[in-house]
Amino acid sequence: MNKTVLGVLASGRGSNLQSIIAAIENGRIKARIGVVITDKPDAGALVRAREAGIPAVCIDRRQCTGREDFEEKLVEALKEAGVTLVVLAGFMRILSPYFVREFKDHIMNIHPSLLPAFSGAHAHRDVLAYGVKVSGCTIHFVDEGMDSGPIILQDTVPVLPGDQEETLAARVLEKEHQLYPRAIELYVNGCLQVDGRHVTIKE
Ligand code: GRF
């Protein structure tokens, strides 16, 4: 059987990338990362990838003529690396239907709230403003909408009195680092069956 090749897209510090690297290194995820791509030259994810000996490139959005050009370059780099599953790990850009079609059903994303609640770029701020008592994180397949694809896994954390964005984010992040490797492991082992909005886990 051919090994799954992951292509990880990130914009920032890359702690989720690190949790995926760790799960590959300890043998839990039987896949390799073919390439890490960032859209920002100073993304910590680039450093983490290089330290782990993983090919890493920055495709700087500001150097591209537009979104189409940017996404074509992304697709080219992912295909060149033989990527079969695209993993969005803190990638702060919305991908167009063109990109989604290129890797249809083979793109995962992590979002730091219990979707469909609090989608968008400011989940923790919105959670605190609304006053909910429970938050969490969601791993989902990516479709053509924003944070709207079929849900693979979710986990919860309490929202505590006095929470600030930073304290809530840190509590959720601990769960993210467990949940993303688990979702990828399930995918790699062929345990995820998608039927419309519903993802069934067959172990
Ligand atoms: C995570 O909270 C993720 O859920 C969100 O962006 C953050 C990325 O963190 N989409 P990191 O770069 O993986 O540390």
mmCIF file of C-alpha atoms and ligand atoms in Angstrom:
data_model
loop_
_atom_site.group_PDB
_atom_site.id
_atom_site.type_symbol
_atom_site.label_atom_id
_atom_site.label_comp_id
_atom_site.label_asym_id
_atom_site.label_seq_id
_atom_site.Cartn_x
_atom_site.Cartn_y
_atom_site.Cartn_z
ATOM 1 C CA MET A 1 0.000 0.000 0.000
ATOM 2 C CA ASN A 2 1.297 3.478 -0.847
ATOM 3 C CA LYS A 3 2.043 5.618 2.161
ATOM 4 C CA THR A 4 -0.060 8.738 2.632
ATOM 5 C CA VAL A 5 1.923 11.877 1.910
ATOM 6 C CA LEU A 6 0.866 14.892 3.940
ATOM 7 C CA GLY A 7 1.211 18.474 2.799
ATOM 8 C CA VAL A 8 0.887 20.805 5.785
ATOM 9 C CA LEU A 9 -0.133 24.429 5.219
ATOM 10 C CA ALA A 10 0.464 26.869 8.078
ATOM 11 C CA SER A 11 0.694 30.614 8.625
ATOM 12 C CA GLY A 12 2.035 30.890 12.164
ATOM 13 C CA ARG A 13 3.942 29.284 14.999
ATOM 14 C CA GLY A 14 3.190 25.689 13.922
ATOM 15 C CA SER A 15 2.430 23.972 17.224
ATOM 16 C CA ASN A 16 -0.139 21.740 15.519
ATOM 17 C CA LEU A 17 2.456 20.873 12.887
ATOM 18 C CA GLN A 18 4.762 19.907 15.753
ATOM 19 C CA SER A 19 2.165 17.554 17.224
ATOM 20 C CA ILE A 20 1.785 15.881 13.826
ATOM 21 C CA ILE A 21 5.557 15.542 13.409
ATOM 22 C CA ALA A 22 5.721 13.935 16.877
ATOM 23 C CA ALA A 23 2.956 11.456 16.041
ATOM 24 C CA ILE A 24 4.766 10.448 12.845
ATOM 25 C CA GLU A 25 8.075 10.114 14.643
ATOM 26 C CA ASN A 26 6.612 7.875 17.335
ATOM 27 C CA GLY A 27 4.990 5.665 14.708
ATOM 28 C CA ARG A 28 1.371 6.495 15.482
ATOM 29 C CA ILE A 29 0.689 8.139 12.109
ATOM 30 C CA LYS A 30 1.967 5.914 9.346
ATOM 31 C CA ALA A 31 2.580 8.663 6.818
ATOM 32 C CA ARG A 32 5.229 11.168 5.947
ATOM 33 C CA ILE A 33 5.109 14.903 5.449
ATOM 34 C CA GLY A 34 6.125 15.639 1.856
ATOM 35 C CA VAL A 35 6.193 19.391 2.266
ATOM 36 C CA VAL A 36 5.291 22.187 4.661
ATOM 37 C CA ILE A 37 4.152 25.381 2.998
ATOM 38 C CA THR A 38 3.614 28.741 4.641
ATOM 39 C CA ASP A 39 2.264 31.961 3.209
ATOM 40 C CA LYS A 40 4.481 34.048 5.494
ATOM 41 C CA PRO A 41 8.276 34.071 5.429
ATOM 42 C CA ASP A 42 8.536 34.466 9.227
ATOM 43 C CA ALA A 43 6.146 31.615 10.142
ATOM 44 C CA GLY A 44 7.513 29.495 13.000
ATOM 45 C CA ALA A 45 6.186 26.448 11.155
ATOM 46 C CA LEU A 46 9.019 26.844 8.604
ATOM 47 C CA VAL A 47 11.646 26.580 11.330
ATOM 48 C CA ARG A 48 9.953 23.591 12.975
ATOM 49 C CA ALA A 49 9.742 21.763 9.636
ATOM 50 C CA ARG A 50 13.365 22.409 8.749
ATOM 51 C CA GLU A 51 14.497 21.297 12.197
ATOM 52 C CA ALA A 52 12.661 18.020 11.587
ATOM 53 C CA GLY A 53 14.318 17.637 8.177
ATOM 54 C CA ILE A 54 11.076 18.213 6.256
ATOM 55 C CA PRO A 55 11.107 20.174 2.982
ATOM 56 C CA ALA A 56 9.592 23.563 3.727
ATOM 57 C CA VAL A 57 8.821 26.487 1.469
ATOM 58 C CA CYS A 58 7.202 29.860 1.770
ATOM 59 C CA ILE A 59 4.908 30.949 -0.997
ATOM 60 C CA ASP A 60 4.578 34.574 -0.071
ATOM 61 C CA ARG A 61 1.092 35.789 -0.906
ATOM 62 C CA ARG A 62 2.430 39.335 -1.315
ATOM 63 C CA GLN A 63 4.781 38.188 -4.071
ATOM 64 C CA CYS A 64 1.909 36.691 -6.077
ATOM 65 C CA THR A 65 -0.145 38.605 -8.595
ATOM 66 C CA GLY A 66 -3.437 37.523 -6.975
ATOM 67 C CA ARG A 67 -5.256 34.662 -5.258
ATOM 68 C CA GLU A 68 -5.334 32.567 -8.438
ATOM 69 C CA ASP A 69 -1.586 32.839 -8.914
ATOM 70 C CA PHE A 70 -1.013 32.068 -5.206
ATOM 71 C CA GLU A 71 -3.220 28.981 -5.238
ATOM 72 C CA GLU A 72 -1.767 27.687 -8.506
ATOM 73 C CA LYS A 73 1.662 27.845 -6.911
ATOM 74 C CA LEU A 74 0.351 26.032 -3.830
ATOM 75 C CA VAL A 75 -1.204 23.277 -5.929
ATOM 76 C CA GLU A 76 1.954 22.919 -7.984
ATOM 77 C CA ALA A 77 4.183 22.603 -4.904
ATOM 78 C CA LEU A 78 1.818 20.110 -3.243
ATOM 79 C CA LYS A 79 1.578 17.958 -6.366
ATOM 80 C CA GLU A 80 5.318 18.095 -6.932
ATOM 81 C CA ALA A 81 5.783 16.703 -3.414
ATOM 82 C CA GLY A 82 3.304 13.896 -4.158
ATOM 83 C CA VAL A 83 0.855 15.079 -1.484
ATOM 84 C CA THR A 84 -2.288 12.965 -1.035
ATOM 85 C CA LEU A 85 -3.741 14.690 2.058
ATOM 86 C CA VAL A 86 -3.611 18.444 2.594
ATOM 87 C CA VAL A 87 -3.547 19.377 6.285
ATOM 88 C CA LEU A 88 -4.432 22.965 7.150
ATOM 89 C CA ALA A 89 -2.808 23.734 10.498
ATOM 90 C CA GLY A 90 -3.367 27.367 11.356
ATOM 91 C CA PHE A 91 -3.429 28.404 7.709
ATOM 92 C CA MET A 92 -5.100 31.804 7.818
ATOM 93 C CA ARG A 93 -6.373 31.962 4.252
ATOM 94 C CA ILE A 94 -9.640 30.917 2.733
ATOM 95 C CA LEU A 95 -9.067 28.579 -0.163
ATOM 96 C CA SER A 96 -11.086 29.012 -3.333
ATOM 97 C CA PRO A 97 -13.274 26.343 -4.964
ATOM 98 C CA TYR A 98 -10.442 25.813 -7.481
ATOM 99 C CA PHE A 99 -8.052 24.653 -4.734
ATOM 100 C CA VAL A 100 -10.719 22.574 -2.993
ATOM 101 C CA ARG A 101 -11.554 20.774 -6.259
ATOM 102 C CA GLU A 102 -7.891 19.944 -6.846
ATOM 103 C CA PHE A 103 -7.770 17.938 -3.578
ATOM 104 C CA LYS A 104 -11.472 17.217 -3.139
ATOM 105 C CA ASP A 105 -12.229 15.144 0.001
ATOM 106 C CA HIS A 106 -8.535 15.140 0.852
ATOM 107 C CA ILE A 107 -8.208 18.417 2.767
ATOM 108 C CA MET A 108 -8.543 18.653 6.551
ATOM 109 C CA ASN A 109 -8.730 21.712 8.754
ATOM 110 C CA ILE A 110 -8.627 22.402 12.477
ATOM 111 C CA HIS A 111 -10.807 25.104 13.967
ATOM 112 C CA PRO A 112 -10.611 26.263 17.591
ATOM 113 C CA SER A 113 -14.340 26.125 18.423
ATOM 114 C CA LEU A 114 -17.197 23.673 18.340
ATOM 115 C CA LEU A 115 -18.409 24.184 14.789
ATOM 116 C CA PRO A 116 -20.809 25.256 13.445
ATOM 117 C CA ALA A 117 -20.629 27.747 16.316
ATOM 118 C CA PHE A 118 -18.025 30.499 16.149
ATOM 119 C CA SER A 119 -16.587 29.929 12.711
ATOM 120 C CA GLY A 120 -14.229 32.557 11.313
ATOM 121 C CA ALA A 121 -10.923 34.039 12.353
ATOM 122 C CA HIS A 122 -11.782 35.155 15.935
ATOM 123 C CA ALA A 123 -13.279 32.074 17.545
ATOM 124 C CA HIS A 124 -12.022 32.627 21.112
ATOM 125 C CA ARG A 125 -12.978 36.289 21.157
ATOM 126 C CA ASP A 126 -16.456 35.444 19.875
ATOM 127 C CA VAL A 127 -16.864 32.565 22.361
ATOM 128 C CA LEU A 128 -16.029 34.863 25.289
ATOM 129 C CA ALA A 129 -18.257 37.662 24.019
ATOM 130 C CA TYR A 130 -21.211 35.299 23.658
ATOM 131 C CA GLY A 131 -20.859 33.845 27.138
ATOM 132 C CA VAL A 132 -21.040 30.123 26.308
ATOM 133 C CA LYS A 133 -19.847 27.763 29.056
ATOM 134 C CA VAL A 134 -18.204 25.174 26.822
ATOM 135 C CA SER A 135 -15.890 25.524 23.843
ATOM 136 C CA GLY A 136 -13.466 23.186 22.125
ATOM 137 C CA CYS A 137 -12.046 22.322 18.762
ATOM 138 C CA THR A 138 -13.160 20.684 15.550
ATOM 139 C CA ILE A 139 -11.360 18.732 12.845
ATOM 140 C CA HIS A 140 -13.282 18.718 9.591
ATOM 141 C CA PHE A 141 -12.907 18.027 5.916
ATOM 142 C CA VAL A 142 -12.782 21.190 3.847
ATOM 143 C CA ASP A 143 -15.508 21.953 1.358
ATOM 144 C CA GLU A 144 -16.117 25.093 -0.642
ATOM 145 C CA GLY A 145 -17.597 27.057 2.286
ATOM 146 C CA MET A 146 -15.885 28.582 5.314
ATOM 147 C CA ASP A 147 -15.406 26.108 8.221
ATOM 148 C CA SER A 148 -18.407 24.204 6.849
ATOM 149 C CA GLY A 149 -17.197 20.768 5.732
ATOM 150 C CA PRO A 150 -18.100 17.385 7.288
ATOM 151 C CA ILE A 151 -16.951 17.071 10.903
ATOM 152 C CA ILE A 152 -14.455 14.322 11.733
ATOM 153 C CA LEU A 153 -13.738 14.836 15.450
ATOM 154 C CA GLN A 154 -14.556 17.342 18.159
ATOM 155 C CA ASP A 155 -13.503 17.765 21.770
ATOM 156 C CA THR A 156 -14.601 20.161 24.472
ATOM 157 C CA VAL A 157 -13.091 22.351 27.164
ATOM 158 C CA PRO A 158 -14.861 24.447 29.830
ATOM 159 C CA VAL A 159 -14.946 28.209 29.499
ATOM 160 C CA LEU A 160 -13.970 29.386 32.988
ATOM 161 C CA PRO A 161 -14.868 32.573 34.864
ATOM 162 C CA GLY A 162 -12.173 35.172 34.224
ATOM 163 C CA ASP A 163 -10.984 33.548 30.998
ATOM 164 C CA GLN A 164 -9.182 35.807 28.543
ATOM 165 C CA GLU A 165 -8.589 34.917 24.893
ATOM 166 C CA GLU A 166 -5.086 33.673 25.793
ATOM 167 C CA THR A 167 -6.162 31.380 28.644
ATOM 168 C CA LEU A 168 -9.010 29.888 26.645
ATOM 169 C CA ALA A 169 -6.799 29.476 23.560
ATOM 170 C CA ALA A 170 -4.166 27.646 25.611
ATOM 171 C CA ARG A 171 -6.770 25.237 27.048
ATOM 172 C CA VAL A 172 -8.193 24.541 23.584
ATOM 173 C CA LEU A 173 -4.721 24.158 22.063
ATOM 174 C CA GLU A 174 -3.914 21.243 24.377
ATOM 175 C CA LYS A 175 -6.929 19.437 22.946
ATOM 176 C CA GLU A 176 -5.969 20.404 19.385
ATOM 177 C CA HIS A 177 -2.610 18.719 19.815
ATOM 178 C CA GLN A 178 -4.338 15.471 20.721
ATOM 179 C CA LEU A 179 -7.169 15.673 18.218
ATOM 180 C CA TYR A 180 -5.351 16.505 14.968
ATOM 181 C CA PRO A 181 -2.889 13.595 15.093
ATOM 182 C CA ARG A 182 -5.829 11.299 15.944
ATOM 183 C CA ALA A 183 -7.890 12.489 12.946
ATOM 184 C CA ILE A 184 -4.929 12.064 10.604
ATOM 185 C CA GLU A 185 -4.226 8.610 12.023
ATOM 186 C CA LEU A 186 -7.839 7.619 11.321
ATOM 187 C CA TYR A 187 -7.619 8.954 7.770
ATOM 188 C CA VAL A 188 -4.312 7.233 7.072
ATOM 189 C CA ASN A 189 -5.655 3.932 8.403
ATOM 190 C CA GLY A 190 -8.678 4.179 6.101
ATOM 191 C CA CYS A 191 -11.099 4.465 9.032
ATOM 192 C CA LEU A 192 -13.048 7.517 7.830
ATOM 193 C CA GLN A 193 -16.118 7.061 5.691
ATOM 194 C CA VAL A 194 -17.814 10.212 4.411
ATOM 195 C CA ASP A 195 -21.462 10.244 3.432
ATOM 196 C CA GLY A 196 -22.671 13.777 2.742
ATOM 197 C CA ARG A 197 -22.234 15.708 5.980
ATOM 198 C CA HIS A 198 -21.654 12.580 8.030
ATOM 199 C CA VAL A 199 -18.274 11.091 8.783
ATOM 200 C CA THR A 200 -18.376 7.566 10.182
ATOM 201 C CA ILE A 201 -15.356 6.206 12.000
ATOM 202 C CA LYS A 202 -14.778 2.509 11.385
ATOM 203 C CA GLU A 203 -11.907 1.042 13.382
HETATM 204 C C1 GRF B 1 -4.790 26.935 16.197
HETATM 205 O O1 GRF B 1 -5.498 27.374 17.305
HETATM 206 C C2 GRF B 1 -5.738 26.483 15.113
HETATM 207 O O2 GRF B 1 -6.900 25.884 15.610
HETATM 208 C C3 GRF B 1 -6.080 27.778 14.434
HETATM 209 O O3 GRF B 1 -4.867 28.502 14.415
HETATM 210 C C4 GRF B 1 -4.053 28.073 15.504
HETATM 211 C C5 GRF B 1 -2.739 27.636 14.928
HETATM 212 O O4 GRF B 1 -1.785 27.357 15.912
HETATM 213 N N1 GRF B 1 -6.671 27.541 13.133
HETATM 214 P P1 GRF B 1 -0.409 26.718 15.524
HETATM 215 O O5 GRF B 1 0.215 27.559 14.423
HETATM 216 O O6 GRF B 1 -0.656 25.301 15.058
HETATM 217 O O7 GRF B 1 0.399 26.754 16.786
#
